[in-house]
């Protein structure tokens, strides 16, 4: 038994050479400088999120419904950038919610785009995820000076908090809460 196991196991140094680290971070922070003048005339909330379940785009759309249809902020815009074909049935659900809530003028799934171009039009950056690791888009948005609204998942709070002072540079709400997301 032990000899069979030893045949399948490799020495730790042999295994170590097969590991390649993947850097999870913003590779070129100089691309994300503070925006001096926002290129959008209307209050534009931006998301850089693929359209799929973990990013909870539906809750962001429902928050837009509250902002536009209940509170009557008709200048509000929500632009969602990211792959629309990652989860086709989820994307279809999002399009249906947008249509059923009469939001096509206010909420647009725009597909993929260059983050630096998108962030230049951003009044507020939004991340409505129900699951995250280290959301790089939050860091990119923060580097441009955009205010951030996000859900308290993964390392989101840590990305947006000064480790020395504890100061928070954003509004952080619980996931799956359209009303509090709208308030933030």
mmCIF file of C-alpha atoms in Angstrom:
data_model
loop_
_atom_site.group_PDB
_atom_site.id
_atom_site.type_symbol
_atom_site.label_atom_id
_atom_site.label_comp_id
_atom_site.label_asym_id
_atom_site.label_seq_id
_atom_site.Cartn_x
_atom_site.Cartn_y
_atom_site.Cartn_z
ATOM 1 C CA UNK A 1 0.000 0.000 0.000
ATOM 2 C CA UNK A 2 2.724 2.449 1.005
ATOM 3 C CA UNK A 3 4.776 1.650 -2.101
ATOM 4 C CA UNK A 4 1.731 2.374 -4.328
ATOM 5 C CA UNK A 5 1.230 5.722 -2.608
ATOM 6 C CA UNK A 6 4.895 6.667 -2.915
ATOM 7 C CA UNK A 7 4.747 6.021 -6.666
ATOM 8 C CA UNK A 8 1.924 8.574 -7.083
ATOM 9 C CA UNK A 9 3.472 11.215 -4.796
ATOM 10 C CA UNK A 10 6.240 13.496 -5.946
ATOM 11 C CA UNK A 11 8.872 15.207 -3.930
ATOM 12 C CA UNK A 12 7.773 18.679 -2.786
ATOM 13 C CA UNK A 13 10.544 20.407 -4.792
ATOM 14 C CA UNK A 14 9.432 18.698 -8.006
ATOM 15 C CA UNK A 15 5.856 19.801 -7.384
ATOM 16 C CA UNK A 16 6.956 23.334 -6.460
ATOM 17 C CA UNK A 17 8.460 23.854 -9.916
ATOM 18 C CA UNK A 18 5.047 23.186 -11.477
ATOM 19 C CA UNK A 19 3.402 26.118 -9.675
ATOM 20 C CA UNK A 20 3.140 29.439 -11.465
ATOM 21 C CA UNK A 21 1.839 32.347 -9.400
ATOM 22 C CA UNK A 22 -0.993 34.414 -10.845
ATOM 23 C CA UNK A 23 -0.797 38.022 -9.775
ATOM 24 C CA UNK A 24 -4.201 39.325 -8.724
ATOM 25 C CA UNK A 25 -3.887 43.054 -8.798
ATOM 26 C CA UNK A 26 -3.947 46.139 -10.979
ATOM 27 C CA UNK A 27 -0.927 45.622 -13.246
ATOM 28 C CA UNK A 28 -0.564 49.263 -14.324
ATOM 29 C CA UNK A 29 -1.935 51.682 -11.753
ATOM 30 C CA UNK A 30 -0.747 54.670 -13.799
ATOM 31 C CA UNK A 31 -3.622 54.041 -16.249
ATOM 32 C CA UNK A 32 -6.092 55.018 -13.526
ATOM 33 C CA UNK A 33 -5.526 58.647 -12.565
ATOM 34 C CA UNK A 34 -8.012 60.929 -10.823
ATOM 35 C CA UNK A 35 -10.629 62.205 -13.281
ATOM 36 C CA UNK A 36 -10.546 65.989 -13.423
ATOM 37 C CA UNK A 37 -13.749 66.427 -15.428
ATOM 38 C CA UNK A 38 -16.469 63.785 -15.781
ATOM 39 C CA UNK A 39 -17.404 63.259 -19.430
ATOM 40 C CA UNK A 40 -21.072 62.496 -18.727
ATOM 41 C CA UNK A 41 -23.562 65.318 -18.257
ATOM 42 C CA UNK A 42 -26.204 63.106 -16.612
ATOM 43 C CA UNK A 43 -25.653 61.386 -13.243
ATOM 44 C CA UNK A 44 -24.156 58.121 -14.427
ATOM 45 C CA UNK A 45 -23.620 55.095 -12.240
ATOM 46 C CA UNK A 46 -21.196 52.626 -13.775
ATOM 47 C CA UNK A 47 -20.685 48.927 -13.252
ATOM 48 C CA UNK A 48 -17.741 46.957 -14.628
ATOM 49 C CA UNK A 49 -19.230 43.495 -14.163
ATOM 50 C CA UNK A 50 -19.878 40.575 -16.417
ATOM 51 C CA UNK A 51 -23.600 39.914 -16.553
ATOM 52 C CA UNK A 52 -24.024 36.761 -14.500
ATOM 53 C CA UNK A 53 -25.432 35.529 -11.211
ATOM 54 C CA UNK A 54 -22.502 36.281 -8.849
ATOM 55 C CA UNK A 55 -22.412 39.942 -9.903
ATOM 56 C CA UNK A 56 -26.116 40.287 -9.034
ATOM 57 C CA UNK A 57 -26.937 42.683 -11.845
ATOM 58 C CA UNK A 58 -30.643 42.066 -11.173
ATOM 59 C CA UNK A 59 -30.444 43.792 -7.785
ATOM 60 C CA UNK A 60 -28.677 46.772 -9.387
ATOM 61 C CA UNK A 61 -31.505 46.994 -11.933
ATOM 62 C CA UNK A 62 -34.114 46.780 -9.155
ATOM 63 C CA UNK A 63 -32.278 49.583 -7.312
ATOM 64 C CA UNK A 64 -32.491 51.647 -10.526
ATOM 65 C CA UNK A 65 -36.236 50.928 -10.612
ATOM 66 C CA UNK A 66 -36.579 52.408 -7.108
ATOM 67 C CA UNK A 67 -34.457 55.449 -8.025
ATOM 68 C CA UNK A 68 -36.247 56.162 -11.325
ATOM 69 C CA UNK A 69 -39.818 54.952 -10.890
ATOM 70 C CA UNK A 70 -40.408 55.385 -7.156
ATOM 71 C CA UNK A 71 -38.205 58.365 -6.304
ATOM 72 C CA UNK A 72 -38.580 59.960 -9.779
ATOM 73 C CA UNK A 73 -34.904 60.723 -10.460
ATOM 74 C CA UNK A 74 -35.334 60.712 -14.233
ATOM 75 C CA UNK A 75 -31.791 61.948 -14.942
ATOM 76 C CA UNK A 76 -30.337 58.757 -13.411
ATOM 77 C CA UNK A 77 -28.377 56.409 -15.681
ATOM 78 C CA UNK A 78 -26.968 52.961 -14.936
ATOM 79 C CA UNK A 79 -24.402 51.749 -17.473
ATOM 80 C CA UNK A 80 -23.339 48.134 -17.045
ATOM 81 C CA UNK A 81 -20.154 47.141 -18.879
ATOM 82 C CA UNK A 82 -19.001 43.554 -19.184
ATOM 83 C CA UNK A 83 -19.627 40.364 -21.106
ATOM 84 C CA UNK A 84 -23.325 39.847 -21.776
ATOM 85 C CA UNK A 85 -22.893 36.310 -23.133
ATOM 86 C CA UNK A 86 -21.243 34.785 -20.038
ATOM 87 C CA UNK A 87 -24.616 33.529 -18.773
ATOM 88 C CA UNK A 88 -27.172 34.019 -21.588
ATOM 89 C CA UNK A 89 -30.279 33.089 -19.571
ATOM 90 C CA UNK A 90 -29.259 35.472 -16.764
ATOM 91 C CA UNK A 91 -28.700 38.249 -19.334
ATOM 92 C CA UNK A 92 -32.128 37.556 -20.806
ATOM 93 C CA UNK A 93 -33.645 37.884 -17.313
ATOM 94 C CA UNK A 94 -31.879 41.245 -16.906
ATOM 95 C CA UNK A 95 -33.185 42.524 -20.256
ATOM 96 C CA UNK A 96 -36.697 41.395 -19.259
ATOM 97 C CA UNK A 97 -36.521 43.230 -15.913
ATOM 98 C CA UNK A 98 -35.303 46.378 -17.681
ATOM 99 C CA UNK A 99 -38.228 46.174 -20.121
ATOM 100 C CA UNK A 100 -40.872 45.266 -17.522
ATOM 101 C CA UNK A 101 -39.850 48.167 -15.251
ATOM 102 C CA UNK A 102 -39.796 50.653 -18.181
ATOM 103 C CA UNK A 103 -36.066 51.277 -17.715
ATOM 104 C CA UNK A 104 -34.531 51.073 -21.229
ATOM 105 C CA UNK A 105 -33.796 54.834 -21.192
ATOM 106 C CA UNK A 106 -32.119 54.543 -17.798
ATOM 107 C CA UNK A 107 -30.356 51.155 -17.611
ATOM 108 C CA UNK A 108 -28.177 49.824 -20.416
ATOM 109 C CA UNK A 109 -26.162 46.602 -20.673
ATOM 110 C CA UNK A 110 -23.334 47.962 -22.848
ATOM 111 C CA UNK A 111 -21.057 44.952 -23.320
ATOM 112 C CA UNK A 112 -17.312 45.040 -22.867
ATOM 113 C CA UNK A 113 -15.351 48.302 -22.925
ATOM 114 C CA UNK A 114 -12.067 49.878 -21.875
ATOM 115 C CA UNK A 115 -12.262 50.574 -18.105
ATOM 116 C CA UNK A 116 -10.352 53.872 -18.322
ATOM 117 C CA UNK A 117 -12.784 55.213 -20.941
ATOM 118 C CA UNK A 118 -15.795 54.043 -18.948
ATOM 119 C CA UNK A 119 -14.569 55.449 -15.642
ATOM 120 C CA UNK A 120 -14.104 58.884 -17.241
ATOM 121 C CA UNK A 121 -17.932 59.033 -17.552
ATOM 122 C CA UNK A 122 -18.612 57.787 -14.029
ATOM 123 C CA UNK A 123 -20.316 59.824 -11.328
ATOM 124 C CA UNK A 124 -20.588 56.812 -8.984
ATOM 125 C CA UNK A 125 -19.145 53.322 -9.356
ATOM 126 C CA UNK A 126 -21.376 50.386 -8.357
ATOM 127 C CA UNK A 127 -20.607 46.784 -7.520
ATOM 128 C CA UNK A 128 -23.664 44.772 -6.445
ATOM 129 C CA UNK A 129 -22.019 41.335 -6.220
ATOM 130 C CA UNK A 130 -23.204 38.554 -3.952
ATOM 131 C CA UNK A 131 -19.783 36.902 -4.161
ATOM 132 C CA UNK A 132 -16.297 38.319 -4.715
ATOM 133 C CA UNK A 133 -12.680 37.603 -4.087
ATOM 134 C CA UNK A 134 -10.650 40.736 -4.627
ATOM 135 C CA UNK A 135 -12.762 43.002 -6.892
ATOM 136 C CA UNK A 136 -10.164 44.804 -8.996
ATOM 137 C CA UNK A 137 -12.761 47.114 -10.549
ATOM 138 C CA UNK A 138 -13.275 48.704 -7.110
ATOM 139 C CA UNK A 139 -9.593 49.552 -6.917
ATOM 140 C CA UNK A 140 -9.585 50.907 -10.462
ATOM 141 C CA UNK A 141 -12.604 53.098 -9.734
ATOM 142 C CA UNK A 142 -11.083 54.328 -6.478
ATOM 143 C CA UNK A 143 -7.879 55.321 -8.310
ATOM 144 C CA UNK A 144 -9.959 57.607 -10.554
ATOM 145 C CA UNK A 145 -11.551 59.265 -7.534
ATOM 146 C CA UNK A 146 -15.033 57.949 -8.299
ATOM 147 C CA UNK A 147 -17.237 57.450 -5.246
ATOM 148 C CA UNK A 148 -18.024 53.755 -4.794
ATOM 149 C CA UNK A 149 -21.151 51.924 -3.698
ATOM 150 C CA UNK A 150 -20.664 48.211 -3.179
ATOM 151 C CA UNK A 151 -21.882 45.176 -1.321
ATOM 152 C CA UNK A 152 -20.030 43.809 1.674
ATOM 153 C CA UNK A 153 -18.675 40.640 0.070
ATOM 154 C CA UNK A 154 -15.194 39.230 -0.331
ATOM 155 C CA UNK A 155 -12.458 41.820 0.121
ATOM 156 C CA UNK A 156 -14.632 44.762 -1.006
ATOM 157 C CA UNK A 157 -14.618 46.458 2.378
ATOM 158 C CA UNK A 158 -10.895 45.913 2.729
ATOM 159 C CA UNK A 159 -10.170 47.447 -0.696
ATOM 160 C CA UNK A 160 -12.107 50.565 0.273
ATOM 161 C CA UNK A 161 -10.806 51.051 3.815
ATOM 162 C CA UNK A 162 -7.602 52.780 4.888
ATOM 163 C CA UNK A 163 -5.687 50.112 6.836
ATOM 164 C CA UNK A 164 -4.032 52.702 9.091
ATOM 165 C CA UNK A 165 -7.000 54.883 10.036
ATOM 166 C CA UNK A 166 -9.986 52.651 9.298
ATOM 167 C CA UNK A 167 -11.517 55.417 7.148
ATOM 168 C CA UNK A 168 -13.904 54.038 4.540
ATOM 169 C CA UNK A 169 -13.991 55.526 1.046
ATOM 170 C CA UNK A 170 -17.359 54.250 -0.042
ATOM 171 C CA UNK A 171 -20.848 53.192 0.881
ATOM 172 C CA UNK A 172 -21.047 49.500 1.688
ATOM 173 C CA UNK A 173 -24.361 47.647 1.944
ATOM 174 C CA UNK A 174 -25.481 44.062 2.428
ATOM 175 C CA UNK A 175 -25.878 41.990 -0.743
ATOM 176 C CA UNK A 176 -29.336 41.347 -2.286
ATOM 177 C CA UNK A 177 -30.798 44.569 -0.920
ATOM 178 C CA UNK A 178 -32.079 46.785 -3.757
ATOM 179 C CA UNK A 179 -33.536 49.476 -1.471
ATOM 180 C CA UNK A 180 -30.321 50.023 0.512
ATOM 181 C CA UNK A 181 -28.291 49.838 -2.689
ATOM 182 C CA UNK A 182 -30.527 52.598 -4.100
ATOM 183 C CA UNK A 183 -30.131 54.696 -0.931
ATOM 184 C CA UNK A 184 -26.345 54.346 -1.029
#
